[in-house]
Coordinates of C-alpha atoms in Angstrom, one line a residue:
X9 CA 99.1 14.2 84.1
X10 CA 97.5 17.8 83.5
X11 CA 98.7 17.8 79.6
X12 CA 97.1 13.7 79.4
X13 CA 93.6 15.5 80.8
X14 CA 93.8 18.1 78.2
X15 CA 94.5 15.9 75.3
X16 CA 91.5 13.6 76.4
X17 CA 89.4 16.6 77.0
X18 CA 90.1 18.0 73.6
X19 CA 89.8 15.2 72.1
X20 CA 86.4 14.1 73.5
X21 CA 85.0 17.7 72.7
X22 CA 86.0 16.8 69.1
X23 CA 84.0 13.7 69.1
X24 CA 81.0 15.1 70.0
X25 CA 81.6 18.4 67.9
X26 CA 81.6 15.4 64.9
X27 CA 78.3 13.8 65.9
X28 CA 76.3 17.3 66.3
X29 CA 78.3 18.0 63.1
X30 CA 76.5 14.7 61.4
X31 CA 73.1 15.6 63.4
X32 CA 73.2 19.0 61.7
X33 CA 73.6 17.5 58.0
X34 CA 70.6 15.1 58.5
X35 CA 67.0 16.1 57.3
X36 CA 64.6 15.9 59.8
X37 CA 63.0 12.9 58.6
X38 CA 65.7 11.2 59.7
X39 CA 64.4 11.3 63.4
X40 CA 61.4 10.5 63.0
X41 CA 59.8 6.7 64.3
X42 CA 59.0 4.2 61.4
X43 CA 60.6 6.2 57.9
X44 CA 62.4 4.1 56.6
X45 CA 65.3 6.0 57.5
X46 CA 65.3 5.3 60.8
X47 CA 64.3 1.7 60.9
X48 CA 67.5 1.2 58.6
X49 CA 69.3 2.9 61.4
X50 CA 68.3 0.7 64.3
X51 CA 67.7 -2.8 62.6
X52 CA 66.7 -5.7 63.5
X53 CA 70.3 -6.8 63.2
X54 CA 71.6 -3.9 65.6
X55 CA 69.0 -4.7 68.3
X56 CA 70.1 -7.9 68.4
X57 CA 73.9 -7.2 68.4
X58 CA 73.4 -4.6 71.2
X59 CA 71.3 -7.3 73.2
X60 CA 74.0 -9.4 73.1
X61 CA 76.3 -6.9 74.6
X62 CA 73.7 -5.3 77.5
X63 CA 74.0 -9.4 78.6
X64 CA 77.5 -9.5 78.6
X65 CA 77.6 -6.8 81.0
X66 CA 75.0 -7.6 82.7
X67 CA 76.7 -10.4 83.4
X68 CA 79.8 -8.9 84.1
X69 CA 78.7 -6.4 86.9
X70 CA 77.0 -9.3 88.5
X71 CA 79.8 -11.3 88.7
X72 CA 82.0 -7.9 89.6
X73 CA 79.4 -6.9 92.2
X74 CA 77.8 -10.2 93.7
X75 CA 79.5 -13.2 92.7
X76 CA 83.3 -12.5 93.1
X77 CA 83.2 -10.2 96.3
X78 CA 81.1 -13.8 97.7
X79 CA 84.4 -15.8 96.6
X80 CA 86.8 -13.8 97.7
X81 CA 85.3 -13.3 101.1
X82 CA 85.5 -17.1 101.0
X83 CA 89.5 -16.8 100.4
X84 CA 89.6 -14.3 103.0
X85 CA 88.3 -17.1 105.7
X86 CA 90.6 -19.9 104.5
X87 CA 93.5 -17.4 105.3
X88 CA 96.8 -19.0 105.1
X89 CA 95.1 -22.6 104.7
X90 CA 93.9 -21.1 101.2
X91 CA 97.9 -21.0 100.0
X92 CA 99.2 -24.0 98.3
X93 CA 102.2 -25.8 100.0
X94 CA 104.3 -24.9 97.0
X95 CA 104.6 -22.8 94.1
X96 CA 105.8 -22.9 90.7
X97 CA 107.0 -19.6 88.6
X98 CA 107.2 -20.6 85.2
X99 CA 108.5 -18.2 83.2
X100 CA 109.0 -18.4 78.7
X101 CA 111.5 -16.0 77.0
X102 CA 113.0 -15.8 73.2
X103 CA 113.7 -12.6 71.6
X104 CA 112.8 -10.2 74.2
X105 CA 114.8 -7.0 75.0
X106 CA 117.3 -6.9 78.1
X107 CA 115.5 -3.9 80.1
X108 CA 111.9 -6.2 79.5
X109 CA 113.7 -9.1 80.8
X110 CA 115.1 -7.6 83.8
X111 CA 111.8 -6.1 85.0
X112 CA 110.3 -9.6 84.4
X113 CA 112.2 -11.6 86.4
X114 CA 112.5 -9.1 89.1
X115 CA 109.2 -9.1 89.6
X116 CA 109.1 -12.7 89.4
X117 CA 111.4 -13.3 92.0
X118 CA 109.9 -10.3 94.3
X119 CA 107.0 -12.0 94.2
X120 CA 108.3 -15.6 94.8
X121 CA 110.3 -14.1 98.0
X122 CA 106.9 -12.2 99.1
X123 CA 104.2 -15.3 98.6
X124 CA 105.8 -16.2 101.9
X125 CA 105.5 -20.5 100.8
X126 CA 108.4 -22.7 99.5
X127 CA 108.5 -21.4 95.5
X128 CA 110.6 -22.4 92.2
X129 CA 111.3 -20.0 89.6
X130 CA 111.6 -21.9 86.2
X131 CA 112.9 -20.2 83.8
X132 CA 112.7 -21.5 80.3
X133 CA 114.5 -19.9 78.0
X134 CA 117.0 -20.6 74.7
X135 CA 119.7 -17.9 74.8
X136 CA 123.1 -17.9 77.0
X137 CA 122.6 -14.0 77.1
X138 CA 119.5 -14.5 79.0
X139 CA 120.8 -17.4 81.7
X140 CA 123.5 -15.1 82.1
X141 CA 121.3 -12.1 83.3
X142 CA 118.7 -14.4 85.2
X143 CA 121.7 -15.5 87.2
X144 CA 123.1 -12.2 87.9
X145 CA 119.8 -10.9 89.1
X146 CA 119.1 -14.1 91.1
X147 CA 122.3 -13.7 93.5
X148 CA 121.8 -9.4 93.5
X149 CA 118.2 -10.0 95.1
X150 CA 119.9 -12.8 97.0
X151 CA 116.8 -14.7 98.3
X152 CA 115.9 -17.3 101.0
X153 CA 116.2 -21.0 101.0
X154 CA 112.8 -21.6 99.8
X155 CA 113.0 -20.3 97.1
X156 CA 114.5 -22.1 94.5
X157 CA 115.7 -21.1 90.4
X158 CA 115.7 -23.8 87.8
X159 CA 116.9 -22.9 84.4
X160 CA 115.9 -25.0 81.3
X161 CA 117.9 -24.4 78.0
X162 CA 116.0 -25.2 74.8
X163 CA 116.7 -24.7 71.1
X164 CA 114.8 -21.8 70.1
X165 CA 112.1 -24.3 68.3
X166 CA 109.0 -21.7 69.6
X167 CA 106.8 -21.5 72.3
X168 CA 105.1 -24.4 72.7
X169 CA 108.4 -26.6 73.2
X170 CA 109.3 -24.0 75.7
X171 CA 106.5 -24.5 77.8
X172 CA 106.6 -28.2 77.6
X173 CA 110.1 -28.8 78.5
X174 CA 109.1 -26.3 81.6
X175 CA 106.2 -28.4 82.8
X176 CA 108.3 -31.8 82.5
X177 CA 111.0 -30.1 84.7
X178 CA 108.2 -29.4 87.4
X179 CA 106.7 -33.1 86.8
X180 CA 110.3 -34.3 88.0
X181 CA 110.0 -32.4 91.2
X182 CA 107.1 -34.6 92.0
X183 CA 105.3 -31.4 92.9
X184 CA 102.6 -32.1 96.1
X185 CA 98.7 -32.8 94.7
X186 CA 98.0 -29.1 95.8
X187 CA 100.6 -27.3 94.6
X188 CA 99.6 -24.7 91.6
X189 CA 102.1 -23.4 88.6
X190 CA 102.2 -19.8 87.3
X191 CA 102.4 -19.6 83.4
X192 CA 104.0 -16.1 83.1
X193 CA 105.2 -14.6 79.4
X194 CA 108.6 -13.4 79.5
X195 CA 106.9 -9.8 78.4
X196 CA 104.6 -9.8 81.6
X197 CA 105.5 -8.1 85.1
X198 CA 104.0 -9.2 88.2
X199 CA 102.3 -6.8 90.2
X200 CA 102.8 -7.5 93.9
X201 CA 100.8 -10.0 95.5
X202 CA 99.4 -11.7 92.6
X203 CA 99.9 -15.3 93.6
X204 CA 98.9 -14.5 97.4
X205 CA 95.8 -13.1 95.6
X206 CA 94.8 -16.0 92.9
X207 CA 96.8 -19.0 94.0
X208 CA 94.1 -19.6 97.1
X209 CA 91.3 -19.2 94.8
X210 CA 92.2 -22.7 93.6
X211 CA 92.0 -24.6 97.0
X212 CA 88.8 -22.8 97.6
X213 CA 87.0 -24.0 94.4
X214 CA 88.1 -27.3 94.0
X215 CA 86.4 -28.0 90.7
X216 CA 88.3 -25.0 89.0
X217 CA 91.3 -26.5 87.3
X218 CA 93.0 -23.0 86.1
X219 CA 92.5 -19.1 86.4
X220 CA 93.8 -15.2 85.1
X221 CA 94.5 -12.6 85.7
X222 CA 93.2 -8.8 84.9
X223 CA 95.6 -7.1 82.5
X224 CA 97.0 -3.7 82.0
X225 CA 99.4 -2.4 79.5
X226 CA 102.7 -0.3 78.6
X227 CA 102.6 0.0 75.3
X228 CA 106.1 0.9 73.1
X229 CA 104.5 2.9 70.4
X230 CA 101.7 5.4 68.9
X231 CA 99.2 7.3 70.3
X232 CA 96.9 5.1 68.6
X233 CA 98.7 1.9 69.4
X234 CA 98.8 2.6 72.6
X235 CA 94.9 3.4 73.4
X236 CA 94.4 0.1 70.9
X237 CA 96.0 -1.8 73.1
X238 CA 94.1 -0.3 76.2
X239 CA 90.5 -0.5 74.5
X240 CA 91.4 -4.2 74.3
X241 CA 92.6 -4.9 77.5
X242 CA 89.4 -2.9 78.6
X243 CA 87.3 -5.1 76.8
X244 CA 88.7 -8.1 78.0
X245 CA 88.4 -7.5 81.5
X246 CA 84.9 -7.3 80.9
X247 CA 84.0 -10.2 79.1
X248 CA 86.4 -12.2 81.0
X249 CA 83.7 -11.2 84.2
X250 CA 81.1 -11.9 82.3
X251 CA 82.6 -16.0 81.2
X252 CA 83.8 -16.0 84.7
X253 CA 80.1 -16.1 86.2
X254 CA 79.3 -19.3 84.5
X255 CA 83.4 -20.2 85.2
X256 CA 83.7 -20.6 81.6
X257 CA 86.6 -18.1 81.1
X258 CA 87.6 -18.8 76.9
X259 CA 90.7 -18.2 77.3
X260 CA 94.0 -19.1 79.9
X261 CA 96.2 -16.4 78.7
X262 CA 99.8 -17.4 78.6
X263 CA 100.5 -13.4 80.0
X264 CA 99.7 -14.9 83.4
X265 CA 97.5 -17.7 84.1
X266 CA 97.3 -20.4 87.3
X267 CA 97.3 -24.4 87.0
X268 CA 97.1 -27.2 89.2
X269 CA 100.6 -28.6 89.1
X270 CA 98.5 -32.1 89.3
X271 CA 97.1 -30.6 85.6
X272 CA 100.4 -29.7 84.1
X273 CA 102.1 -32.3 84.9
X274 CA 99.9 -34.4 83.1
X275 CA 101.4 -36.0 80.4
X276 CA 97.9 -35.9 77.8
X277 CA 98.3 -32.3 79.0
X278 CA 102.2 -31.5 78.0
X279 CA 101.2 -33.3 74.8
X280 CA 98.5 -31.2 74.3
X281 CA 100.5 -27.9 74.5
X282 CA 103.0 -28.9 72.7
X283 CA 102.1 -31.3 69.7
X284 CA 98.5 -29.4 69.5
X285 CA 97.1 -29.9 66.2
X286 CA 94.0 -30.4 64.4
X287 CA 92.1 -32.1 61.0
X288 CA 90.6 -29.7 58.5
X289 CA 88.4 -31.2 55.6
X290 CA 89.8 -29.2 53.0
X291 CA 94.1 -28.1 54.7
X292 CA 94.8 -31.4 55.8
X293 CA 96.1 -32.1 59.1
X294 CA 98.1 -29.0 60.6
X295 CA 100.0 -28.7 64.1
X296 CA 99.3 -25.3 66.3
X297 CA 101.8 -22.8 66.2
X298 CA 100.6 -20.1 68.1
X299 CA 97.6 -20.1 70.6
X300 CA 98.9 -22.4 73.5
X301 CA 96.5 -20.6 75.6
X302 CA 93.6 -21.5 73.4
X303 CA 95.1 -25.2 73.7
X304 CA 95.1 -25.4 77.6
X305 CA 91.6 -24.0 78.1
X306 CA 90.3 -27.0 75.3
X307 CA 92.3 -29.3 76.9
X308 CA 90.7 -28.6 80.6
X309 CA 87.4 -27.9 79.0
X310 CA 87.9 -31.5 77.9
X311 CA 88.6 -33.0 80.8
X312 CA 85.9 -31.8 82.6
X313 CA 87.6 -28.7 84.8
X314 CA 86.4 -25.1 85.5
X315 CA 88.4 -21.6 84.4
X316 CA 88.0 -18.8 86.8
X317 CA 88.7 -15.3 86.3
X318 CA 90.1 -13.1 89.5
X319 CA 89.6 -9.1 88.7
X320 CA 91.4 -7.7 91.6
X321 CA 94.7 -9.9 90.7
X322 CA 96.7 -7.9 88.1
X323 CA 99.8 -8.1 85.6
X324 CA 101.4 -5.5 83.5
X325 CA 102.3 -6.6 80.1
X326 CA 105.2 -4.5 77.8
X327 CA 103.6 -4.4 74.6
X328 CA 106.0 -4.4 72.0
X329 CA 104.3 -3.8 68.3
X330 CA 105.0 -6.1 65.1
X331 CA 105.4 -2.9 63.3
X332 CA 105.6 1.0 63.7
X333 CA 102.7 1.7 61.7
X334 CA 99.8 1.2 63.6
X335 CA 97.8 -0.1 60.5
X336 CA 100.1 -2.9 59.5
X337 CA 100.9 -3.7 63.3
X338 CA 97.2 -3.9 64.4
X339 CA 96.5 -6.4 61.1
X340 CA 99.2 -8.8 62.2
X341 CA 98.3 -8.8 65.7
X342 CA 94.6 -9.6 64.4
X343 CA 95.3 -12.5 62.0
X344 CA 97.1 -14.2 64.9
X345 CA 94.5 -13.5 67.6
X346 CA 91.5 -14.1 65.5
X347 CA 93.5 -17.3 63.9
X348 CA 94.2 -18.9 67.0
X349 CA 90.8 -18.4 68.0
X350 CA 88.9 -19.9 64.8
X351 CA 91.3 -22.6 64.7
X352 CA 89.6 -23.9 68.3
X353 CA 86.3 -22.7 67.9
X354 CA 85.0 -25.9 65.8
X355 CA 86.4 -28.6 67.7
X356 CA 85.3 -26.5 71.6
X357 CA 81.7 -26.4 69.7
X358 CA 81.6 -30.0 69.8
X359 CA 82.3 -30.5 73.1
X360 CA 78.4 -29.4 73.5
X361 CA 76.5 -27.0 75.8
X362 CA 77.2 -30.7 78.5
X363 CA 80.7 -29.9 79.0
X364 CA 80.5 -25.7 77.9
X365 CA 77.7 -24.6 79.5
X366 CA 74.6 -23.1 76.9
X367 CA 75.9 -19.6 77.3
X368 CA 79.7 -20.5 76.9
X369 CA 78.3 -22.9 73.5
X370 CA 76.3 -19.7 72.0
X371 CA 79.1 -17.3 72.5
X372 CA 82.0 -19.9 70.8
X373 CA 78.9 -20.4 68.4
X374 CA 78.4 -16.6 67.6
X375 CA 81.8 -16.2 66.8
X376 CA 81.1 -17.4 63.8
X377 CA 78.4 -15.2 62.6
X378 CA 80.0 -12.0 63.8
X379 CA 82.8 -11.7 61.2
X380 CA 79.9 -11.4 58.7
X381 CA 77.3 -9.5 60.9
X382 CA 79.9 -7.1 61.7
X383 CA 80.1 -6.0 57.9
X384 CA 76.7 -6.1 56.8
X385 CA 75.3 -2.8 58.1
X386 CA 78.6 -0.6 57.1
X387 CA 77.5 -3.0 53.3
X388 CA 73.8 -1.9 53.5
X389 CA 74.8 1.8 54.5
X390 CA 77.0 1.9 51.2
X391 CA 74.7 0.3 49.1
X392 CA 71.6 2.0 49.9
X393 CA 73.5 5.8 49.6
X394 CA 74.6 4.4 46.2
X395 CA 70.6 3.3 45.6
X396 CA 68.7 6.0 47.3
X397 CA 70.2 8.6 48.6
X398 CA 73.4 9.4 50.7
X399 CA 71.3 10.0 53.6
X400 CA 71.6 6.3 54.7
X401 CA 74.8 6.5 54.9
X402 CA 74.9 9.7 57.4
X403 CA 72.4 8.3 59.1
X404 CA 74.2 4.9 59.8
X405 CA 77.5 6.5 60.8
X406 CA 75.5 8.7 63.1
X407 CA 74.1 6.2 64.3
X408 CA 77.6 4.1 64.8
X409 CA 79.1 7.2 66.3
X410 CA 76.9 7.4 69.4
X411 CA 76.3 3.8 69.8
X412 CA 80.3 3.4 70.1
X413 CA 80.1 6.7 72.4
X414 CA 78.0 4.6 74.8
X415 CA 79.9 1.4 74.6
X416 CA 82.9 3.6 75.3
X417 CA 81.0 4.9 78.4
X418 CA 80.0 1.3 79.6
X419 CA 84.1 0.5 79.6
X420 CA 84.4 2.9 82.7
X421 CA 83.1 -0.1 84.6
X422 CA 86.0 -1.9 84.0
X423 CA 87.6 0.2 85.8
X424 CA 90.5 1.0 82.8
X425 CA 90.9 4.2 81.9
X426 CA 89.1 5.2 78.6
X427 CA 90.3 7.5 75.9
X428 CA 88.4 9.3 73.1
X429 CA 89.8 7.3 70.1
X430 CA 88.4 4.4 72.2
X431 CA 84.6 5.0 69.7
X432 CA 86.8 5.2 66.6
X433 CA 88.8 2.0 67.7
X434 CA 85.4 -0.5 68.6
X435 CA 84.3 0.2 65.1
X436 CA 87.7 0.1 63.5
X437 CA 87.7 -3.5 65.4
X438 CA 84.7 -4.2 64.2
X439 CA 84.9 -3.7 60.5
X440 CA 88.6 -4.4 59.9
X441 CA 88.6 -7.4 62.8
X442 CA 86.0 -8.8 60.8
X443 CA 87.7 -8.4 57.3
X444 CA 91.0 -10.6 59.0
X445 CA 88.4 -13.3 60.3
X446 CA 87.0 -13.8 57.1
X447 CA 90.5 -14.1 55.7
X448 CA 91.9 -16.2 58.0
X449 CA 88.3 -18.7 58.3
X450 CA 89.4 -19.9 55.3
X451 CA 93.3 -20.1 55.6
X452 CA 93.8 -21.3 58.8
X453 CA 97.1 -23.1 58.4
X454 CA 98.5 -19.9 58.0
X455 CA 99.8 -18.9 61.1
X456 CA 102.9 -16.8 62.4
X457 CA 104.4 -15.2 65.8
X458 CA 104.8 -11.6 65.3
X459 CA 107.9 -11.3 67.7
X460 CA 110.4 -14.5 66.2
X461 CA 109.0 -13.6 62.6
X462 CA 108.4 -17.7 62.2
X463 CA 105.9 -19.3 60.4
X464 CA 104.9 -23.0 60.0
X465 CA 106.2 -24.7 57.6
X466 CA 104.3 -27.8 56.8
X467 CA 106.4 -29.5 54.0
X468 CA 104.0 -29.7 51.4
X469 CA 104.4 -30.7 48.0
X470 CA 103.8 -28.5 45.3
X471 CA 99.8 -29.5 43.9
X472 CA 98.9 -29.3 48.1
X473 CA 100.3 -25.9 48.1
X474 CA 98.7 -24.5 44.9
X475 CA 95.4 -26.3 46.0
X476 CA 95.0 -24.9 49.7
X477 CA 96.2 -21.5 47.9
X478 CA 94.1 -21.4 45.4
X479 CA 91.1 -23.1 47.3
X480 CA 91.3 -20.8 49.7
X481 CA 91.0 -18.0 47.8
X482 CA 87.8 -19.9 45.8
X483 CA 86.5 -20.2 49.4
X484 CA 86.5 -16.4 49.9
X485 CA 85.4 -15.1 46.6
X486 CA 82.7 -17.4 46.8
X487 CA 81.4 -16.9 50.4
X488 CA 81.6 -13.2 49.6
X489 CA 79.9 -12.9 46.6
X490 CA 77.2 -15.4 48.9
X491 CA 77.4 -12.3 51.1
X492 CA 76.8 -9.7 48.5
X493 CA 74.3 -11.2 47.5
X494 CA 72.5 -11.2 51.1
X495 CA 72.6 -7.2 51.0
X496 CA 71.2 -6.8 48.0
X497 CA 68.3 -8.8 48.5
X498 CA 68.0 -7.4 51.9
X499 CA 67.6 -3.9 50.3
X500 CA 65.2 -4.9 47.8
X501 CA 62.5 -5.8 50.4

């Protein structure tokens, strides 16, 4: 603990030492109101970005500070009328190491044995090795009659197909109207009380149709893996407050998330998590691979229900990376998160601000314009150094230094613990997040799990295959040069 402090320490003294470092090299025009300088500095562009930001949290402290503590006092009355008369513990493994899977399931059936109402464990799963361990754990921890273990075998065909074949074995239990289902990743460990915590959430609100959970990590890798992983989770807690207040959360994580077992059940619903797909004007027509958690919020945004976010109800996730190298890793955990995103955000846009709400509509809508935004001052700074003078671009990374100083500073409000790579890491985000965007925006049937090493395979003959390739790669050249062009007319005004 003492040698964690003095790494942080020394490494925060080393940020700053940077900045004054940069401050030092700067003339003193730099600093002065209305040069030219410093108007590049702050820009119109920032200002806005940073706006954006202040309202997210904004939002989120109001929600942290106003709005939730009002609901949960509501849980609080309903006491044990808030619990549903019967829970479901669905839980989705493939490829996962035997010391992860223990932990999971351990914690899964603590916590069945603990909610203290009649619960099933359903475990979906594809390998003999794991049924063989699940059962072995289940008669060591030995628990009570109500609580029940259901095992589903499937072929190891991905994700999707597990969690189907798990919500049709609930749907022939005939589960009660109020009965919920946890959808739990067989990589995520169940801090006690979470479903005493969430589950009566969903009887207290009844237009909310699903919820999640806040997150925190282990992480199996660097340093700078490791406090990646953290910044993110950070992050997301935040903005997951900040959707929650309009009970718009974007996303139902698959880590841990709550349903109705009226919604899963639903047979437009199975069929949306696992036959997901969607109609591109220039790919063609391409099923989902990954994102199933993107495909459950669009399919209860569609039908009209509510997603809810509860802060004080955590999981642990073991974070296992793609790749030792925390370059490569980081890219191929980005072109699957940032795919699975794109690929929903056109068809959630036209939904409208009716169904989304006009905050939830800008944000899905801003999306869009960030991959580029979040390039052009780090373009601008290199041009104009190349143009006029390298000033600009000591200036600019000044500048991006103690704005991601501050941003770090905000994330103490989550409550995670921040590091000092955590300024480094928002901006590496920012640029090389919004290089992957723009590279996946405009290949978006490419898609890929990280863990099974699968990718979709669509069957194409060979012209389709040239022509998406070759299109796609038109698309990009063109959309940057587009781009490029933007700078440099910027800096000739």
């Amino acid at each position: 603990m003492v040698g964690s402090f003095l790494i942080d320490l020394g490494g925060w003294l080393l940020y700053v030492s940077a900045l004054i470092g940069l401050v030092l090299l700067l003339p003193p025009q730099a600093f002065e109101p209305g040069t030219r300088i410093f108007v590049f500095a702050l820009g119109v562009l920032g200002m806005w970005r940073y706006s954006l930001r202040a309202v997210h949290f904004i939002r989120s402290m109001i929600f942290l500070h106003w709005s939730f503590p009002w609901a949960r006092r509501r849980v609080r009355k309903a006491g044990d009328l808030g619990m549903p008369p019967h829970v479901y513990l669905l839980v989705t493994s493939f490829r996962i190491d035997t010391l992860t899977t223990t932990k999971v399931y351990q914690s899964t059936f603590e916590e069945a044995i603990e909610c203290g109402v009649p619960t099933t464990v359903v475990a979906s799963i594809v390998e003999m090795g794991d049924q063989r361990l699940i059962l072995a754990l289940w008669e060591y921890m030995d628990p009570p009659e109500r609580v029940r273990l259901k095992i589903v075998r499937i072929p190891g065909t991905g994700k999707r197909d597990a969690l189907a074949q798990g919500f049709r074995a609930i749907s022939r239990d005939m589960p009660e109207p109020n009965a919920v289902v946890a959808v739990i990743d067989g990589d995520t460990v169940l801090e006690k009380g979470v479903i005493a915590r969430t589950a009566p959430f969903l009887t207290t609100m009844p237009s909310v149709g699903a919820l999640t959970t806040n997150e925190f990590c282990e992480v199996a890798g660097s340093y700078a893996m490791s406090e990646w992983h953290k910044l993110r989770f950070a992050q997301r807690h935040l903005n997951m407050c900040s959707m929650a207040l309009g009970r718009r959360v974007l996303t139902l994580t698959g880590r841990m998330s709550l349903f109705r077992a009226s919604i899963v059940i639903d047979p437009e619903f199975i069929d949306d998590v696992q036959n997901d797909s969607v109609e591109h004007w220039r790919l063609g027509r391409f099923k989902f691979l990954t994102g199933d958690d993107k495909s459950t919020w669009y399919s209860l945004m569609r039908m009209g229900w509510d997603t809810y976010y509860v802060p004080d109800a955590s999981v642990r996730t073991l974070e296992t990376p793609p790749d030792p190298k925390f370059l490569k890793a980081s890219r191929k955990l980005m072109f699957r998160w940032y795919g699975n995103s794109l690929r929903q955000n056109s068809r959630a846009l036209k939904l409208g601000p009716g169904k989304l709400g006009w905050f939830t509509y800008y944000v899905l809508l801003d999306q869009r314009v960030l991959m580029w935004t979040g390039l052009l001052g780090l373009a601008m700074a290199i041009v104009a150094s190349i143009k006029f003078s390298p000033v600009y671009l000591l200036t600019f990374l000044l500048w991006v230094g103690i704005t991601r100083l501050i941003m770090s500073m905000m994330l103490l409000a989550s409550g995670h613990r921040i590091g000092p790579a955590f300024p480094v890491l928002l901006y590496y985000n920012q640029v090389i997040g919004s290089v992957m965007k723009i590279f996946v925006f405009f290949r978006l049937d490419q898609q890929s799990w990280t863990r099974q090493n699968t990718t979709l395979d669509r069957n194409l003959g060979a012209f389709e295959r040239r022509f998406n390739h070759w299109s796609s790669w038109a698309m990009t050249f063109t959309a940057t040069s587009v781009f490029a062009a933007i700078v440099m007319c910027l800096l000739s005004l």
